[in-house]
Short mmCIF file of C-alpha atoms and ligand atoms in Angstrom, two decimals:
data_model
loop_
_atom_site.label_atom_id
_atom_site.label_comp_id
_atom_site.label_asym_id
_atom_site.label_seq_id
_atom_site.Cartn_x
_atom_site.Cartn_y
_atom_site.Cartn_z
CA MET R 1 -0.07 0.03 -0.18
CA THR R 2 1.91 2.92 -1.08
CA ASP R 3 -0.84 4.80 -3.24
CA GLY R 4 -1.07 7.93 -0.62
CA LEU R 5 2.66 8.57 -1.77
CA SER R 6 2.66 9.49 -5.23
CA GLY R 7 3.92 13.28 -5.86
CA ARG R 8 4.32 13.89 -1.57
CA ARG R 9 7.62 15.94 -0.84
CA ILE R 10 8.69 13.72 1.74
CA GLY R 11 12.21 15.12 3.51
CA LEU R 12 14.58 12.74 5.05
CA LEU R 13 17.47 13.30 7.69
CA GLY R 14 20.23 10.57 7.32
CA ALA R 15 19.16 10.02 3.93
CA THR R 16 22.73 8.49 3.56
CA GLY R 17 22.40 6.11 6.53
CA SER R 18 22.25 2.57 6.29
CA ILE R 19 18.36 2.81 6.85
CA GLY R 20 18.07 6.61 4.98
CA LEU R 21 19.29 4.62 1.82
CA PRO R 22 16.99 1.93 0.74
CA LEU R 23 14.07 4.06 2.46
CA GLY R 24 14.85 7.06 0.17
CA GLU R 25 14.78 4.75 -2.92
CA ALA R 26 11.38 2.62 -2.14
CA LEU R 27 9.74 6.33 -1.32
CA GLU R 28 11.05 7.30 -4.74
CA GLY R 29 9.78 4.28 -6.27
CA ALA R 30 6.14 4.85 -4.53
CA GLY R 31 6.17 8.15 -6.37
CA ALA R 32 7.51 10.52 -3.48
CA ASP R 33 9.43 13.58 -4.20
CA VAL R 34 12.52 13.00 -1.79
CA VAL R 35 14.51 15.86 -0.40
CA ARG R 36 17.10 14.84 1.25
CA PHE R 37 19.63 15.93 3.94
CA SER R 38 23.17 15.94 5.25
CA ARG R 39 25.97 17.09 6.90
CA GLY R 40 27.08 16.89 3.68
CA GLY R 41 25.10 18.98 1.83
CA THR R 42 24.83 18.01 -1.67
CA GLY R 43 25.22 14.03 -3.14
CA GLU R 44 23.61 12.38 -6.38
CA GLY R 45 20.29 12.72 -7.68
CA GLY R 46 17.59 14.57 -6.90
CA GLU R 47 17.01 17.72 -4.10
CA TRP R 48 19.79 17.84 -1.38
CA ARG R 49 19.56 20.38 1.54
CA SER R 50 21.93 21.00 4.29
CA SER R 51 21.41 19.62 8.05
CA GLU R 52 24.27 21.96 9.49
CA SER R 53 23.17 25.41 11.08
CA LYS R 54 19.88 26.41 9.91
CA ILE R 55 17.45 24.07 8.69
CA ASP R 56 15.20 24.27 5.77
CA LEU R 57 12.08 22.54 5.65
CA SER R 58 9.99 24.80 3.45
CA GLY R 59 7.92 22.99 1.10
CA LEU R 60 7.37 19.51 2.84
CA ASP R 61 5.04 17.21 3.37
CA ALA R 62 6.36 15.00 5.66
CA VAL R 63 9.34 14.96 8.06
CA ILE R 64 11.52 11.72 8.68
CA ASN R 65 14.57 12.32 10.84
CA LEU R 66 17.03 9.23 10.79
CA ALA R 67 20.44 11.40 11.75
CA GLY R 68 22.72 10.40 14.35
CA GLU R 69 26.22 9.69 15.41
CA PRO R 70 26.72 5.92 15.53
CA VAL R 71 25.45 4.12 18.71
CA ALA R 72 27.51 1.41 18.18
CA GLN R 73 30.95 2.05 19.42
CA ARG R 74 33.33 2.81 22.12
CA TRP R 75 31.28 5.58 24.36
CA SER R 76 33.98 7.85 24.97
CA ALA R 77 32.73 10.78 27.19
CA GLY R 78 32.99 13.08 23.52
CA VAL R 79 31.10 10.22 21.78
CA LYS R 80 28.68 10.09 24.42
CA LYS R 81 28.06 13.57 23.81
CA ARG R 82 27.19 13.81 19.46
CA ILE R 83 25.49 10.37 20.40
CA LYS R 84 23.47 13.25 22.70
CA GLU R 85 23.75 15.84 20.93
CA SER R 86 23.16 14.77 17.41
CA ARG R 87 20.27 13.31 18.58
CA ALA R 88 18.08 15.20 21.24
CA GLY R 89 20.07 18.51 19.31
CA LEU R 90 18.79 17.91 16.19
CA SER R 91 15.36 17.72 16.89
CA ARG R 92 15.61 20.65 18.80
CA ARG R 93 17.08 22.71 15.41
CA LEU R 94 14.32 21.13 13.78
CA VAL R 95 11.37 22.15 15.76
CA GLU R 96 12.89 25.39 15.56
CA ALA R 97 13.36 25.65 11.85
CA LEU R 98 9.24 24.09 12.20
CA GLU R 99 8.48 26.92 14.73
CA GLY R 100 10.36 29.63 11.48
CA LEU R 101 8.06 28.17 8.67
CA PRO R 102 4.24 30.46 8.02
CA GLU R 103 1.52 29.12 9.91
CA GLY R 104 -0.16 26.42 6.94
CA GLU R 105 3.60 25.82 5.24
CA ARG R 106 4.47 23.08 8.05
CA PRO R 107 5.08 19.50 7.24
CA GLY R 108 1.71 17.95 8.20
CA CYS R 109 4.11 14.94 10.27
CA LEU R 110 7.18 14.42 11.69
CA ILE R 111 8.89 10.51 11.97
CA SER R 112 11.56 10.22 14.24
CA ALA R 113 14.04 7.67 14.30
CA SER R 114 14.22 6.66 18.16
CA ALA R 115 15.58 3.14 19.30
CA VAL R 116 14.36 -0.19 21.53
CA GLY R 117 17.15 1.57 23.95
CA TYR R 118 14.38 3.61 25.26
CA TYR R 119 13.24 0.43 27.68
CA GLY R 120 16.34 0.04 29.40
CA SER R 121 17.28 -3.47 30.16
CA ARG R 122 14.32 -5.34 31.33
CA GLY R 123 14.76 -9.12 31.57
CA GLU R 124 11.86 -11.37 30.74
CA GLU R 125 9.18 -7.97 30.60
CA GLU R 126 7.03 -7.62 27.54
CA LEU R 127 7.85 -4.27 26.12
CA ARG R 128 4.84 -2.49 24.66
CA GLU R 129 5.06 1.04 23.12
CA THR R 130 3.03 1.98 26.98
CA VAL R 131 6.02 0.90 28.86
CA GLY R 132 8.25 3.38 30.69
CA ALA R 133 11.60 5.03 29.65
CA GLY R 134 14.32 3.07 31.51
CA ASP R 135 17.18 4.49 33.42
CA ASP R 136 20.62 3.79 31.76
CA TYR R 137 22.52 5.93 29.23
CA LEU R 138 20.83 4.96 26.17
CA ALA R 139 17.83 5.57 27.91
CA GLU R 140 18.28 8.99 28.88
CA VAL R 141 19.41 9.20 24.93
CA CYS R 142 16.31 8.46 23.39
CA ARG R 143 13.73 10.12 26.10
CA ASP R 144 15.23 13.60 25.63
CA TRP R 145 15.28 12.12 21.70
CA GLU R 146 11.85 11.54 22.13
CA ALA R 147 10.59 14.67 24.04
CA GLU R 148 12.08 17.45 21.67
CA ALA R 149 10.84 15.94 18.61
CA GLY R 150 7.59 15.28 20.37
CA LYS R 151 7.45 19.09 20.83
CA ALA R 152 6.55 19.40 16.99
CA GLU R 153 2.97 18.16 18.39
CA ILE R 154 2.39 21.89 19.18
CA PHE R 155 2.06 22.76 15.83
CA GLY R 156 -0.40 20.23 15.26
CA MET R 157 1.61 17.91 13.48
CA ARG R 158 1.42 14.12 13.76
CA VAL R 159 4.76 12.90 15.33
CA VAL R 160 5.53 9.35 15.43
CA PHE R 161 8.82 7.76 17.43
CA LEU R 162 10.13 4.91 16.09
CA ARG R 163 11.53 2.59 18.26
CA THR R 164 13.94 0.39 16.52
CA GLY R 165 15.68 -2.69 17.40
CA ILE R 166 18.62 -4.50 15.14
CA VAL R 167 17.89 -4.25 11.65
CA LEU R 168 19.72 -7.21 10.09
CA GLY R 169 20.33 -6.02 6.36
CA LYS R 170 22.76 -6.88 3.66
CA GLY R 171 23.49 -2.89 3.79
CA GLY R 172 23.45 -2.62 7.59
CA GLU R 173 26.30 -1.93 9.62
CA ALA R 174 24.87 -4.80 12.16
CA TRP R 175 24.50 -7.51 9.57
CA LYS R 176 28.11 -6.59 8.50
CA ARG R 177 29.93 -7.09 11.55
CA LEU R 178 27.49 -10.27 12.38
CA SER R 179 27.76 -12.27 9.11
CA ARG R 180 31.44 -11.63 9.05
CA VAL R 181 32.28 -12.73 12.63
CA PHE R 182 29.94 -16.07 11.98
CA ARG R 183 31.48 -16.88 8.68
CA LEU R 184 34.91 -16.90 10.68
CA GLY R 185 33.24 -19.14 12.97
CA LEU R 186 34.16 -16.74 15.80
CA GLY R 187 30.52 -15.82 17.02
CA GLY R 188 29.07 -17.25 20.28
CA VAL R 189 27.01 -16.72 22.81
CA LEU R 190 27.33 -12.97 24.21
CA GLY R 191 27.18 -12.95 28.62
CA ASN R 192 25.02 -15.86 29.44
CA GLY R 193 22.94 -15.62 26.03
CA ARG R 194 19.54 -15.23 28.17
CA GLN R 195 19.15 -12.02 27.33
CA TRP R 196 16.56 -10.55 24.24
CA MET R 197 16.70 -9.11 21.37
CA PRO R 198 14.76 -7.13 19.35
CA TRP R 199 15.34 -7.49 15.80
CA ILE R 200 13.77 -6.48 12.26
CA HIS R 201 14.39 -6.81 8.49
CA MET R 202 15.74 -4.57 6.62
CA GLU R 203 12.40 -4.60 4.56
CA ASP R 204 10.16 -4.81 7.33
CA GLU R 205 12.15 -1.69 8.60
CA VAL R 206 11.61 0.61 5.35
CA ALA R 207 7.89 -1.15 4.60
CA ALA R 208 6.81 -0.27 8.13
CA ILE R 209 7.58 3.62 8.25
CA LEU R 210 6.30 4.23 4.48
CA PHE R 211 3.08 2.37 6.47
CA LEU R 212 3.71 4.55 9.14
CA LEU R 213 4.04 7.68 6.99
CA GLN R 214 0.94 7.02 5.14
CA SER R 215 -1.65 6.31 8.25
CA GLU R 216 -3.28 9.45 9.19
CA THR R 217 -3.67 8.08 13.03
CA VAL R 218 -0.88 6.64 14.73
CA GLU R 219 1.29 9.15 16.43
CA GLY R 220 3.50 8.61 19.80
CA ALA R 221 5.86 5.30 20.15
CA VAL R 222 5.96 2.73 17.46
CA ASN R 223 7.89 -0.47 18.13
CA LEU R 224 9.91 -1.84 14.98
CA SER R 225 10.83 -4.95 15.86
CA SER R 226 9.43 -8.20 14.93
CA PRO R 227 6.92 -10.48 16.59
CA THR R 228 9.90 -12.93 17.63
CA PRO R 229 12.38 -11.15 19.97
CA MET R 230 15.00 -13.90 20.59
CA ARG R 231 17.24 -14.89 23.46
CA ASN R 232 20.33 -13.94 22.64
CA ARG R 233 21.73 -17.96 21.94
CA ASP R 234 18.87 -19.19 20.30
CA PHE R 235 19.51 -16.24 18.57
CA THR R 236 23.16 -17.31 18.49
CA ARG R 237 22.20 -21.25 17.09
CA CYS R 238 20.19 -19.98 14.17
CA LEU R 239 22.79 -17.60 12.88
CA ALA R 240 25.89 -19.68 13.49
CA GLY R 241 22.67 -22.75 11.62
CA ALA R 242 22.17 -20.35 8.78
CA LEU R 243 25.61 -19.90 8.07
CA ARG R 244 26.73 -24.05 8.51
CA ARG R 245 29.82 -22.77 11.03
CA PRO R 246 29.98 -23.31 14.62
CA ALA R 247 29.35 -21.22 17.93
CA PHE R 248 31.03 -22.31 20.94
CA LEU R 249 33.12 -19.74 21.41
CA PRO R 250 30.89 -17.86 24.52
CA VAL R 251 32.33 -14.03 25.26
CA PRO R 252 31.58 -12.84 28.28
CA GLY R 253 30.69 -9.88 30.08
CA TRP R 254 34.19 -8.90 31.32
CA ALA R 255 35.65 -9.18 27.72
CA LEU R 256 32.75 -7.03 25.67
CA ARG R 257 33.41 -4.41 28.90
CA LEU R 258 37.11 -4.36 27.99
CA VAL R 259 36.22 -3.88 24.18
CA PHE R 260 33.51 -2.22 24.04
CA GLY R 261 33.31 -0.04 27.56
CA GLU R 262 29.82 1.20 28.67
CA PHE R 263 28.51 0.30 25.24
CA ALA R 264 28.41 -3.46 26.58
CA GLY R 265 25.74 -2.65 28.42
CA ALA R 266 23.61 -2.70 25.72
CA LEU R 267 25.00 -6.14 23.94
CA LEU R 268 24.02 -7.53 27.28
CA GLY R 269 20.95 -5.82 28.07
CA SER R 270 17.51 -7.51 27.44
CA ALA R 271 14.88 -5.34 25.52
CA ARG R 272 12.15 -8.22 24.60
CA ALA R 273 10.41 -5.43 22.87
CA LEU R 274 6.73 -6.14 20.80
CA PRO R 275 5.46 -4.71 17.75
CA GLU R 276 1.79 -4.12 19.48
CA VAL R 277 1.43 -0.62 17.98
CA LEU R 278 2.22 -2.24 14.07
CA LEU R 279 0.47 -5.51 14.83
CA LYS R 280 -2.83 -3.69 15.89
CA GLU R 281 -2.77 -1.22 12.79
CA GLY R 282 -2.85 -4.65 10.81
CA TYR R 283 0.86 -3.59 9.18
CA VAL R 284 1.79 -7.33 7.86
CA PHE R 285 5.16 -8.53 8.74
CA ARG R 286 7.73 -9.95 6.08
CA TYR R 287 9.91 -11.51 7.66
CA GLY R 288 7.95 -13.17 10.82
CA THR R 289 10.82 -14.97 12.27
CA LEU R 290 14.83 -15.15 12.18
CA GLU R 291 14.91 -18.19 9.64
CA GLU R 292 12.63 -16.35 7.15
CA ALA R 293 15.20 -13.39 7.35
CA LEU R 294 18.26 -15.11 7.46
CA GLU R 295 17.19 -17.28 4.88
CA GLU R 296 16.87 -13.86 2.31
CA LEU R 297 20.45 -12.59 4.63
CA CYS R 298 22.74 -15.97 4.23
CA ASP R 299 21.03 -16.31 0.06
N1 NAP P 301 20.76 0.83 12.36
C1 NAP P 301 20.24 -0.13 13.68
O1 NAP P 301 19.78 -1.44 13.99
C2 NAP P 301 19.72 0.97 14.60
C3 NAP P 301 18.49 0.30 15.47
C4 NAP P 301 17.80 1.41 16.53
C5 NAP P 301 17.82 2.63 15.96
N2 NAP P 301 18.37 3.09 15.17
C6 NAP P 301 18.08 4.03 14.87
O2 NAP P 301 17.61 4.77 13.78
C7 NAP P 301 17.95 5.92 13.04
C8 NAP P 301 19.38 5.24 11.26
O3 NAP P 301 20.17 4.25 11.62
P1 NAP P 301 21.14 4.12 10.48
O4 NAP P 301 21.56 2.92 10.82
O5 NAP P 301 20.77 4.89 9.34
O6 NAP P 301 21.96 5.49 11.30
P2 NAP P 301 23.80 5.26 10.44
O7 NAP P 301 23.80 4.63 8.87
O8 NAP P 301 24.54 5.43 11.72
O9 NAP P 301 23.66 7.07 10.07
C9 NAP P 301 22.96 7.42 10.08
C10 NAP P 301 23.09 9.30 9.67
O10 NAP P 301 23.08 9.70 10.34
C11 NAP P 301 23.88 10.75 10.28
N3 NAP P 301 25.27 11.32 11.24
C12 NAP P 301 25.70 10.57 12.01
N4 NAP P 301 26.55 11.27 13.09
C13 NAP P 301 26.16 11.89 12.50
C14 NAP P 301 26.64 13.46 14.09
N5 NAP P 301 27.18 12.89 14.50
N6 NAP P 301 25.68 14.18 13.45
C15 NAP P 301 24.53 14.67 12.80
N7 NAP P 301 23.60 13.51 12.03
C16 NAP P 301 24.87 12.04 12.46
C17 NAP P 301 24.71 10.59 9.05
O11 NAP P 301 23.91 11.60 7.93
P3 NAP P 301 25.43 12.82 6.88
O12 NAP P 301 26.60 11.92 7.59
O13 NAP P 301 24.53 12.79 5.24
O14 NAP P 301 25.46 13.91 7.64
C18 NAP P 301 24.67 9.13 8.77
O15 NAP P 301 24.20 8.67 7.36
C19 NAP P 301 19.46 6.36 14.14
O16 NAP P 301 19.07 7.23 14.91
C20 NAP P 301 19.59 5.57 14.92
O17 NAP P 301 20.23 5.28 15.95
C21 NAP P 301 19.61 1.98 13.93
#
């Protein structure tokens, strides 16, 4: 269902990223006119605007913001500052840019990235969108990010927060890293392996964003993760099986902390997220199980 996108002008921040690239193509494939934003200014094809300093959001029907400093890296004090500033800070600048537009000329909708990290590490608890925020660093980042983006509601805009899980796609960083390690036979259970991992196939990530863009009613938080989160140990077994490689080297928590510092907490944390809003709205997942996703990814 993409009829509703034909001729619509969609602003896309984070257009050069792993989700932004296929999303931009999918939007254009659905007939939308995509205005891409980047810190680098211009790129190839279509219209490009700068996401530095003053952001020009004029002439757009909707804005999707996926920009942000990568989270999967060792967190120094400087990196942590950039992770936060590139999300809450950029969202603040977006709202200022919206405020600067004449009434009646603002986009009708803002779709803002967020992450399942919003919930923090919650053990066995099922994490539907109504559950409150966690209390670790990533939860704080996501809470501030959503709070800043949510201010666009003041202008009567529909605002959606994409609480995304680990995105598995051939062009995505997570899959590239995971498949490289497992293909070398070096994959293994992280920590005790009981932690829940919310995952989503890239095709579903992109299709769900198109679905939410066309909805006239969905607003607020939406979990973008498959209906079947997996425990790390089961995820590891499935992935090693699909790649026909052993995965007998468990990676203890202390080793992860040594290599990744505080970011190790995100790898060892448990988030049993469930996509309640998407399912209630009638979104049908293309890859509902990890086995189905791995069949496509390992092809
Ligand atoms: N991929 C996942 O598994 C996953 C999971 C959960 C949540 N998310 C969230 O979804 C969003 C999109 O994910 P992605 O994987 O597509 O991200 P990505 O590839 O890491 O980056 C997206 C874009 O953000 C911009 N960017 C990078 N560092 C920045 C900085 N310091 N300040 C401002 N902009 C910066 C870059 O665009 P320019 O260089 O062109 O400016 C980049 O192309 C992110 O906010 C991410 O946190 C992703």
